Amino acid sequence: MKGANSAPGDYVYFRSQVPLHKISVGSRQWRYYDFGPKSVPPLVCIPGLAGTADIYYKQILSLSVKGYRVVSVDIPRVWNHHEWMQAFEKFLDAINVHHVHLYGTSLGGFLAQIFAQLRPRRVKSLVLSNSFLDSKSFSAAMPWSPFVSWTPSFLLKRYVLSGIHDGPHEPFIADSVDFVVGQIESLSREDLSSRLMLNAEPASVGSLLLSDSAITLMDTNDCCAVPQMLKDQVYERYPGAKRAFLKSGGDFPFLSRPDEVNLYLQLHLRRVGVKPKLDSAQGTSGQTRDESSSHSIEGAGLTSLQEELDQTLG
């Protein structure tokens, strides 16, 4: 884990500008960020097994100054998918949000689909990244799941870290891994146990009432923890979904390829009818585009995405 003094500069800036919220809803403790104009339907970001609300800080910085509202959450301490659905619904009620657009990565994408299946009237669209439809393979890989709540923290962290592709990485991917490793170190044994249970509990996503046209599948084409076979099943389930592929980015493209991810998110939100409120955006001085990124991306790819966004705006 990197020390606080070695945290990325844009993350230090983010923490100085965007307040962290903590609320108790029933017996669940929620830790979350909520930034951007409250009159805009929010994009709610749900992390994967290894993430926290902080991992989407580049999306919060970028999209909020463009007039979008972004809510990024920690997965609370729940032990099965029914508890997740109930807890997430109560959380949305507590922050007075009735309809949401969900962006979920890996386990977060799985949980987003389950919520969309069980509460279809509340979910207006989905962005799924490196996600899956069925947890059977993760359950089979974790036969010791009945004992997870008794497992020492250092073993749980070691198991979670073992799922992250071990380099060599391009520098921007290595930086994203370092950041997430730091987030894993901040998680308690109970938090890790509950997430591993959510990842391993046998379950599958049923049919959604949501139209494929309201779904974007955003995946990386290099190595990540979710096998390609599972990602292919998602493509087959939603054949009419918009596909957004990133040449590389690893497990955490929202950190390693934020420019592209943020443009794809804008395209998705525009496509499903979310209108930003630029005049009331909660932004920060000077950073009016993806300048919070710590790297440059291929100019041709970014230009192509920007042109597509401009056409959508037009």
mmCIF file of C-alpha atoms in Angstrom:
data_model
loop_
_atom_site.group_PDB
_atom_site.id
_atom_site.type_symbol
_atom_site.label_atom_id
_atom_site.label_comp_id
_atom_site.label_asym_id
_atom_site.label_seq_id
_atom_site.Cartn_x
_atom_site.Cartn_y
_atom_site.Cartn_z
ATOM 1 C CA MET A 1 0.000 0.000 0.000
ATOM 2 C CA LYS A 2 1.275 3.462 -0.856
ATOM 3 C CA GLY A 3 1.438 6.020 1.901
ATOM 4 C CA ALA A 4 -0.869 9.027 1.957
ATOM 5 C CA ASN A 5 1.977 11.267 0.780
ATOM 6 C CA SER A 6 2.309 9.209 -2.414
ATOM 7 C CA ALA A 7 -1.390 9.371 -3.327
ATOM 8 C CA PRO A 8 -2.034 10.686 -6.864
ATOM 9 C CA GLY A 9 -2.189 14.465 -7.009
ATOM 10 C CA ASP A 10 -5.619 14.507 -8.605
ATOM 11 C CA TYR A 11 -6.933 12.216 -5.845
ATOM 12 C CA VAL A 12 -5.575 14.567 -3.171
ATOM 13 C CA TYR A 13 -7.296 17.411 -5.011
ATOM 14 C CA PHE A 14 -10.522 15.377 -5.242
ATOM 15 C CA ARG A 15 -10.573 14.735 -1.499
ATOM 16 C CA SER A 16 -10.087 18.449 -0.861
ATOM 17 C CA GLN A 17 -13.058 19.376 -3.053
ATOM 18 C CA VAL A 18 -15.618 16.552 -2.793
ATOM 19 C CA PRO A 19 -17.102 15.700 0.612
ATOM 20 C CA LEU A 20 -17.335 12.101 1.766
ATOM 21 C CA HIS A 21 -20.753 11.213 3.199
ATOM 22 C CA LYS A 22 -21.530 8.535 5.763
ATOM 23 C CA ILE A 23 -25.057 7.588 6.753
ATOM 24 C CA SER A 24 -26.706 4.704 8.567
ATOM 25 C CA VAL A 25 -29.781 3.267 6.874
ATOM 26 C CA GLY A 26 -31.327 0.657 9.113
ATOM 27 C CA SER A 27 -28.458 -1.566 10.224
ATOM 28 C CA ARG A 28 -26.279 -0.704 7.210
ATOM 29 C CA GLN A 29 -23.529 1.886 7.123
ATOM 30 C CA TRP A 30 -23.158 3.626 3.754
ATOM 31 C CA ARG A 31 -20.049 5.513 2.691
ATOM 32 C CA TYR A 32 -20.517 7.502 -0.504
ATOM 33 C CA TYR A 33 -19.802 10.564 -2.623
ATOM 34 C CA ASP A 34 -22.596 12.587 -4.222
ATOM 35 C CA PHE A 35 -21.429 15.410 -6.472
ATOM 36 C CA GLY A 36 -23.051 17.398 -9.247
ATOM 37 C CA PRO A 37 -26.394 19.167 -9.732
ATOM 38 C CA LYS A 38 -29.115 17.476 -7.680
ATOM 39 C CA SER A 39 -31.727 18.191 -10.342
ATOM 40 C CA VAL A 40 -30.038 15.748 -12.754
ATOM 41 C CA PRO A 41 -30.838 12.004 -12.495
ATOM 42 C CA PRO A 42 -27.685 10.484 -10.994
ATOM 43 C CA LEU A 43 -25.223 8.013 -12.397
ATOM 44 C CA VAL A 44 -24.672 5.660 -9.460
ATOM 45 C CA CYS A 45 -21.307 3.869 -9.551
ATOM 46 C CA ILE A 46 -20.978 0.466 -7.857
ATOM 47 C CA PRO A 47 -17.456 -0.922 -7.362
ATOM 48 C CA GLY A 48 -16.259 -4.464 -7.735
ATOM 49 C CA LEU A 49 -14.864 -6.839 -5.149
ATOM 50 C CA ALA A 50 -11.685 -4.825 -4.616
ATOM 51 C CA GLY A 51 -13.084 -1.308 -4.868
ATOM 52 C CA THR A 52 -14.483 1.443 -2.702
ATOM 53 C CA ALA A 53 -16.432 4.605 -3.483
ATOM 54 C CA ASP A 54 -13.086 6.365 -4.017
ATOM 55 C CA ILE A 55 -12.114 4.400 -7.130
ATOM 56 C CA TYR A 56 -14.496 6.455 -9.288
ATOM 57 C CA TYR A 57 -12.985 9.777 -8.296
ATOM 58 C CA LYS A 58 -11.860 10.508 -11.868
ATOM 59 C CA GLN A 59 -15.441 10.082 -13.092
ATOM 60 C CA ILE A 60 -16.763 12.357 -10.339
ATOM 61 C CA LEU A 61 -14.232 15.082 -11.143
ATOM 62 C CA SER A 62 -14.812 14.932 -14.889
ATOM 63 C CA LEU A 63 -18.571 14.427 -15.182
ATOM 64 C CA SER A 64 -19.631 16.825 -12.434
ATOM 65 C CA VAL A 65 -18.062 19.832 -14.170
ATOM 66 C CA LYS A 66 -19.951 18.847 -17.324
ATOM 67 C CA GLY A 67 -23.256 19.105 -15.482
ATOM 68 C CA TYR A 68 -23.851 15.501 -14.432
ATOM 69 C CA ARG A 69 -24.543 14.171 -10.970
ATOM 70 C CA VAL A 70 -22.405 11.215 -9.906
ATOM 71 C CA VAL A 71 -23.007 9.093 -6.810
ATOM 72 C CA SER A 72 -20.278 6.599 -5.935
ATOM 73 C CA VAL A 73 -20.897 4.071 -3.161
ATOM 74 C CA ASP A 74 -19.102 1.499 -1.083
ATOM 75 C CA ILE A 75 -20.758 -1.907 -1.070
ATOM 76 C CA PRO A 76 -22.174 -2.103 2.468
ATOM 77 C CA ARG A 77 -21.804 -5.097 4.748
ATOM 78 C CA VAL A 78 -24.471 -7.433 3.339
ATOM 79 C CA TRP A 79 -24.235 -11.196 3.074
ATOM 80 C CA ASN A 80 -26.505 -12.207 0.200
ATOM 81 C CA HIS A 81 -28.053 -10.716 -2.909
ATOM 82 C CA HIS A 82 -31.497 -10.234 -1.372
ATOM 83 C CA GLU A 83 -29.945 -8.182 1.435
ATOM 84 C CA TRP A 84 -28.066 -6.169 -1.188
ATOM 85 C CA MET A 85 -31.247 -5.371 -3.105
ATOM 86 C CA GLN A 86 -33.112 -4.284 0.033
ATOM 87 C CA ALA A 87 -30.193 -2.259 1.416
ATOM 88 C CA PHE A 88 -29.543 -0.461 -1.887
ATOM 89 C CA GLU A 89 -33.210 0.427 -2.297
ATOM 90 C CA LYS A 90 -33.334 1.880 1.211
ATOM 91 C CA PHE A 91 -30.159 3.843 0.516
ATOM 92 C CA LEU A 92 -31.676 5.389 -2.619
ATOM 93 C CA ASP A 93 -34.769 6.295 -0.601
ATOM 94 C CA ALA A 94 -32.572 7.880 2.081
ATOM 95 C CA ILE A 95 -30.829 10.189 -0.422
ATOM 96 C CA ASN A 96 -34.184 10.913 -2.118
ATOM 97 C CA VAL A 97 -33.330 9.283 -5.455
ATOM 98 C CA HIS A 98 -36.105 7.392 -7.182
ATOM 99 C CA HIS A 99 -34.741 6.625 -10.645
ATOM 100 C CA VAL A 100 -31.104 5.798 -11.357
ATOM 101 C CA HIS A 101 -28.615 5.031 -14.080
ATOM 102 C CA LEU A 102 -26.192 2.396 -12.807
ATOM 103 C CA TYR A 103 -22.521 1.960 -13.698
ATOM 104 C CA GLY A 104 -21.146 -1.273 -12.267
ATOM 105 C CA THR A 105 -17.776 -2.919 -12.730
ATOM 106 C CA SER A 106 -17.137 -6.638 -12.174
ATOM 107 C CA LEU A 107 -19.110 -7.620 -9.030
ATOM 108 C CA GLY A 108 -20.665 -4.147 -9.082
ATOM 109 C CA GLY A 109 -22.050 -4.843 -12.552
ATOM 110 C CA PHE A 110 -23.508 -8.135 -11.342
ATOM 111 C CA LEU A 111 -25.187 -6.412 -8.395
ATOM 112 C CA ALA A 112 -26.477 -3.651 -10.691
ATOM 113 C CA GLN A 113 -28.143 -6.253 -12.921
ATOM 114 C CA ILE A 114 -29.720 -8.017 -9.943
ATOM 115 C CA PHE A 115 -31.169 -4.722 -8.726
ATOM 116 C CA ALA A 116 -32.433 -3.909 -12.231
ATOM 117 C CA GLN A 117 -34.095 -7.323 -12.389
ATOM 118 C CA LEU A 118 -35.803 -7.079 -9.008
ATOM 119 C CA ARG A 119 -36.591 -3.339 -9.049
ATOM 120 C CA PRO A 120 -37.122 -2.625 -12.757
ATOM 121 C CA ARG A 121 -39.064 0.613 -12.274
ATOM 122 C CA ARG A 122 -36.137 2.288 -10.526
ATOM 123 C CA VAL A 123 -33.378 1.523 -13.055
ATOM 124 C CA LYS A 124 -33.418 3.584 -16.241
ATOM 125 C CA SER A 125 -30.166 2.346 -17.771
ATOM 126 C CA LEU A 126 -27.056 0.250 -17.157
ATOM 127 C CA VAL A 127 -23.365 0.564 -17.955
ATOM 128 C CA LEU A 128 -21.622 -2.761 -17.293
ATOM 129 C CA SER A 129 -17.852 -3.103 -17.340
ATOM 130 C CA ASN A 130 -15.954 -6.417 -17.199
ATOM 131 C CA SER A 131 -19.031 -7.979 -15.603
ATOM 132 C CA PHE A 132 -20.848 -11.327 -15.584
ATOM 133 C CA LEU A 133 -24.289 -12.960 -15.395
ATOM 134 C CA ASP A 134 -23.639 -15.952 -13.148
ATOM 135 C CA SER A 135 -21.510 -16.429 -10.045
ATOM 136 C CA LYS A 136 -21.114 -20.211 -10.360
ATOM 137 C CA SER A 137 -17.499 -20.107 -11.496
ATOM 138 C CA PHE A 138 -16.543 -17.846 -8.568
ATOM 139 C CA SER A 139 -18.440 -20.102 -6.181
ATOM 140 C CA ALA A 140 -16.590 -23.166 -7.507
ATOM 141 C CA ALA A 141 -13.263 -21.369 -7.094
ATOM 142 C CA MET A 142 -14.036 -20.633 -3.440
ATOM 143 C CA PRO A 143 -15.117 -23.915 -1.770
ATOM 144 C CA TRP A 144 -14.137 -22.464 1.608
ATOM 145 C CA SER A 145 -16.838 -19.755 1.421
ATOM 146 C CA PRO A 146 -18.788 -21.205 4.418
ATOM 147 C CA PHE A 147 -15.776 -20.296 6.571
ATOM 148 C CA VAL A 148 -15.121 -16.849 5.100
ATOM 149 C CA SER A 149 -16.438 -14.968 8.131
ATOM 150 C CA TRP A 150 -13.854 -16.717 10.323
ATOM 151 C CA THR A 151 -10.919 -16.196 7.973
ATOM 152 C CA PRO A 152 -8.196 -13.775 9.110
ATOM 153 C CA SER A 153 -8.057 -10.441 7.350
ATOM 154 C CA PHE A 154 -4.592 -10.938 5.851
ATOM 155 C CA LEU A 155 -5.722 -14.152 4.124
ATOM 156 C CA LEU A 156 -8.827 -12.466 2.729
ATOM 157 C CA LYS A 157 -6.751 -9.595 1.362
ATOM 158 C CA ARG A 158 -4.277 -12.050 -0.144
ATOM 159 C CA TYR A 159 -7.128 -13.896 -1.852
ATOM 160 C CA VAL A 160 -8.620 -10.697 -3.280
ATOM 161 C CA LEU A 161 -5.225 -9.526 -4.504
ATOM 162 C CA SER A 162 -4.597 -12.879 -6.176
ATOM 163 C CA GLY A 163 -7.459 -12.134 -8.563
ATOM 164 C CA ILE A 164 -5.765 -9.000 -9.919
ATOM 165 C CA HIS A 165 -3.638 -9.706 -12.980
ATOM 166 C CA ASP A 166 -0.005 -9.644 -11.945
ATOM 167 C CA GLY A 167 2.083 -7.527 -14.414
ATOM 168 C CA PRO A 168 4.111 -6.544 -16.137
ATOM 169 C CA HIS A 169 1.767 -3.622 -16.725
ATOM 170 C CA GLU A 170 1.858 -0.443 -18.705
ATOM 171 C CA PRO A 171 2.610 2.403 -16.270
ATOM 172 C CA PHE A 172 -0.941 3.785 -16.215
ATOM 173 C CA ILE A 173 -2.346 0.311 -15.474
ATOM 174 C CA ALA A 174 0.276 -0.279 -12.776
ATOM 175 C CA ASP A 175 -0.763 3.026 -11.175
ATOM 176 C CA SER A 176 -4.413 1.947 -11.168
ATOM 177 C CA VAL A 177 -3.492 -1.344 -9.486
ATOM 178 C CA ASP A 178 -1.441 0.486 -6.844
ATOM 179 C CA PHE A 179 -4.384 2.751 -6.072
ATOM 180 C CA VAL A 180 -6.833 -0.145 -5.710
ATOM 181 C CA VAL A 181 -4.396 -2.121 -3.543
ATOM 182 C CA GLY A 182 -4.378 0.861 -1.207
ATOM 183 C CA GLN A 183 -8.180 0.765 -1.102
ATOM 184 C CA ILE A 184 -8.160 -2.964 -0.301
ATOM 185 C CA GLU A 185 -5.856 -2.295 2.628
ATOM 186 C CA SER A 186 -8.460 0.123 4.023
ATOM 187 C CA LEU A 187 -11.205 -2.525 4.120
ATOM 188 C CA SER A 188 -12.020 -4.376 7.330
ATOM 189 C CA ARG A 189 -12.200 -8.145 7.649
ATOM 190 C CA GLU A 190 -16.008 -7.972 7.827
ATOM 191 C CA ASP A 191 -16.201 -5.837 4.669
ATOM 192 C CA LEU A 192 -13.968 -8.245 2.753
ATOM 193 C CA SER A 193 -15.889 -11.258 4.053
ATOM 194 C CA SER A 194 -19.252 -9.882 2.972
ATOM 195 C CA ARG A 195 -18.005 -8.966 -0.508
ATOM 196 C CA LEU A 196 -16.477 -12.378 -1.026
ATOM 197 C CA MET A 197 -19.794 -13.921 -0.005
ATOM 198 C CA LEU A 198 -21.641 -11.750 -2.542
ATOM 199 C CA ASN A 199 -19.153 -12.818 -5.218
ATOM 200 C CA ALA A 200 -19.369 -16.527 -4.338
ATOM 201 C CA GLU A 201 -23.049 -16.975 -3.453
ATOM 202 C CA PRO A 202 -24.588 -19.047 -6.287
ATOM 203 C CA ALA A 203 -26.881 -16.765 -8.252
ATOM 204 C CA SER A 204 -27.621 -15.714 -11.800
ATOM 205 C CA VAL A 205 -29.216 -12.708 -13.448
ATOM 206 C CA GLY A 206 -32.690 -13.347 -14.823
ATOM 207 C CA SER A 207 -34.372 -11.490 -17.656
ATOM 208 C CA LEU A 208 -34.557 -7.717 -17.411
ATOM 209 C CA LEU A 209 -37.469 -5.530 -18.409
ATOM 210 C CA LEU A 210 -34.900 -2.915 -19.414
ATOM 211 C CA SER A 211 -34.438 -2.564 -23.154
ATOM 212 C CA ASP A 212 -31.034 -3.484 -24.586
ATOM 213 C CA SER A 213 -30.929 0.022 -26.062
ATOM 214 C CA ALA A 214 -30.574 1.363 -22.495
ATOM 215 C CA ILE A 215 -27.496 -0.786 -21.802
ATOM 216 C CA THR A 216 -23.845 -0.107 -22.613
ATOM 217 C CA LEU A 217 -21.231 -2.849 -22.273
ATOM 218 C CA MET A 218 -17.814 -1.317 -21.676
ATOM 219 C CA ASP A 219 -14.996 -3.858 -21.537
ATOM 220 C CA THR A 220 -11.232 -3.939 -21.834
ATOM 221 C CA ASN A 221 -9.576 -6.189 -24.411
ATOM 222 C CA ASP A 222 -6.588 -7.105 -22.259
ATOM 223 C CA CYS A 223 -6.273 -9.273 -19.161
ATOM 224 C CA CYS A 224 -8.714 -8.846 -16.311
ATOM 225 C CA ALA A 225 -10.064 -10.939 -13.443
ATOM 226 C CA VAL A 226 -13.324 -11.785 -15.223
ATOM 227 C CA PRO A 227 -12.762 -14.555 -17.812
ATOM 228 C CA GLN A 228 -13.624 -13.758 -21.423
ATOM 229 C CA MET A 229 -16.160 -16.600 -21.435
ATOM 230 C CA LEU A 230 -18.217 -14.816 -18.772
ATOM 231 C CA LYS A 231 -18.033 -11.506 -20.629
ATOM 232 C CA ASP A 232 -19.165 -13.267 -23.817
ATOM 233 C CA GLN A 233 -22.261 -14.489 -21.969
ATOM 234 C CA VAL A 234 -23.127 -10.868 -21.179
ATOM 235 C CA TYR A 235 -22.813 -9.955 -24.882
ATOM 236 C CA GLU A 236 -25.136 -12.838 -25.802
ATOM 237 C CA ARG A 237 -27.714 -11.829 -23.173
ATOM 238 C CA TYR A 238 -27.882 -8.216 -24.403
ATOM 239 C CA PRO A 239 -27.354 -8.405 -28.183
ATOM 240 C CA GLY A 240 -28.832 -4.952 -28.781
ATOM 241 C CA ALA A 241 -26.665 -3.198 -26.202
ATOM 242 C CA LYS A 242 -24.171 -0.526 -27.206
ATOM 243 C CA ARG A 243 -20.634 -1.933 -27.078
ATOM 244 C CA ALA A 244 -17.679 0.154 -25.987
ATOM 245 C CA PHE A 245 -14.329 -1.595 -26.120
ATOM 246 C CA LEU A 246 -11.080 -0.265 -24.700
ATOM 247 C CA LYS A 247 -7.860 -1.579 -26.216
ATOM 248 C CA SER A 248 -6.327 -1.886 -22.764
ATOM 249 C CA GLY A 249 -7.011 -0.841 -19.212
ATOM 250 C CA GLY A 250 -6.858 -3.993 -17.117
ATOM 251 C CA ASP A 251 -9.289 -4.514 -14.271
ATOM 252 C CA PHE A 252 -9.714 -0.828 -13.497
ATOM 253 C CA PRO A 253 -10.190 1.136 -16.742
ATOM 254 C CA PHE A 254 -12.020 3.926 -14.895
ATOM 255 C CA LEU A 255 -8.625 4.689 -13.309
ATOM 256 C CA SER A 256 -6.233 3.651 -16.066
ATOM 257 C CA ARG A 257 -8.232 4.929 -19.086
ATOM 258 C CA PRO A 258 -10.421 7.665 -17.578
ATOM 259 C CA ASP A 259 -10.560 9.864 -20.701
ATOM 260 C CA GLU A 260 -12.149 7.128 -22.782
ATOM 261 C CA VAL A 261 -14.346 5.820 -19.979
ATOM 262 C CA ASN A 262 -15.679 9.299 -19.209
ATOM 263 C CA LEU A 263 -16.511 9.970 -22.854
ATOM 264 C CA TYR A 264 -18.292 6.629 -23.150
ATOM 265 C CA LEU A 265 -20.266 7.440 -19.993
ATOM 266 C CA GLN A 266 -21.265 10.812 -21.450
ATOM 267 C CA LEU A 267 -22.340 9.140 -24.688
ATOM 268 C CA HIS A 268 -24.416 6.646 -22.736
ATOM 269 C CA LEU A 269 -26.100 9.274 -20.578
ATOM 270 C CA ARG A 270 -26.904 11.434 -23.603
ATOM 271 C CA ARG A 271 -28.240 8.418 -25.473
ATOM 272 C CA VAL A 272 -30.655 7.506 -22.647
ATOM 273 C CA GLY A 273 -31.897 11.071 -22.315
ATOM 274 C CA VAL A 274 -30.005 12.483 -19.340
ATOM 275 C CA LYS A 275 -29.510 16.205 -19.856
ATOM 276 C CA PRO A 276 -26.668 17.870 -17.957
ATOM 277 C CA LYS A 277 -27.142 21.173 -16.171
ATOM 278 C CA LEU A 278 -23.984 23.104 -16.951
ATOM 279 C CA ASP A 279 -25.190 26.301 -15.322
ATOM 280 C CA SER A 280 -25.569 24.587 -11.952
ATOM 281 C CA ALA A 281 -22.760 22.061 -12.136
ATOM 282 C CA GLN A 282 -20.755 21.544 -8.970
ATOM 283 C CA GLY A 283 -17.324 21.776 -10.467
ATOM 284 C CA THR A 284 -13.884 22.972 -9.603
ATOM 285 C CA SER A 285 -11.902 25.810 -11.061
ATOM 286 C CA GLY A 286 -9.769 25.100 -14.065
ATOM 287 C CA GLN A 287 -10.622 21.434 -14.595
ATOM 288 C CA THR A 288 -13.423 21.602 -17.129
ATOM 289 C CA ARG A 289 -12.556 18.430 -18.954
ATOM 290 C CA ASP A 290 -10.661 15.216 -18.282
ATOM 291 C CA GLU A 291 -7.578 17.062 -17.069
ATOM 292 C CA SER A 292 -7.719 15.040 -13.869
ATOM 293 C CA SER A 293 -6.294 12.121 -15.842
ATOM 294 C CA SER A 294 -2.725 11.164 -15.110
ATOM 295 C CA HIS A 295 -1.902 9.986 -18.615
ATOM 296 C CA SER A 296 -2.487 10.681 -22.288
ATOM 297 C CA ILE A 297 -4.410 8.344 -24.556
ATOM 298 C CA GLU A 298 -4.179 7.752 -28.260
ATOM 299 C CA GLY A 299 -5.302 10.928 -29.992
ATOM 300 C CA ALA A 300 -7.172 9.143 -32.785
ATOM 301 C CA GLY A 301 -9.285 7.076 -30.401
ATOM 302 C CA LEU A 302 -10.147 10.033 -28.195
ATOM 303 C CA THR A 303 -10.901 12.216 -31.211
ATOM 304 C CA SER A 304 -13.265 9.570 -32.586
ATOM 305 C CA LEU A 305 -15.142 9.378 -29.287
ATOM 306 C CA GLN A 306 -15.311 13.147 -29.031
ATOM 307 C CA GLU A 307 -16.711 13.394 -32.561
ATOM 308 C CA GLU A 308 -19.378 10.822 -31.697
ATOM 309 C CA LEU A 309 -20.262 12.795 -28.576
ATOM 310 C CA ASP A 310 -20.414 16.052 -30.563
ATOM 311 C CA GLN A 311 -22.791 14.409 -33.055
ATOM 312 C CA THR A 312 -24.973 13.227 -30.167
ATOM 313 C CA LEU A 313 -25.004 16.688 -28.656
ATOM 314 C CA GLY A 314 -25.882 18.163 -32.028
#
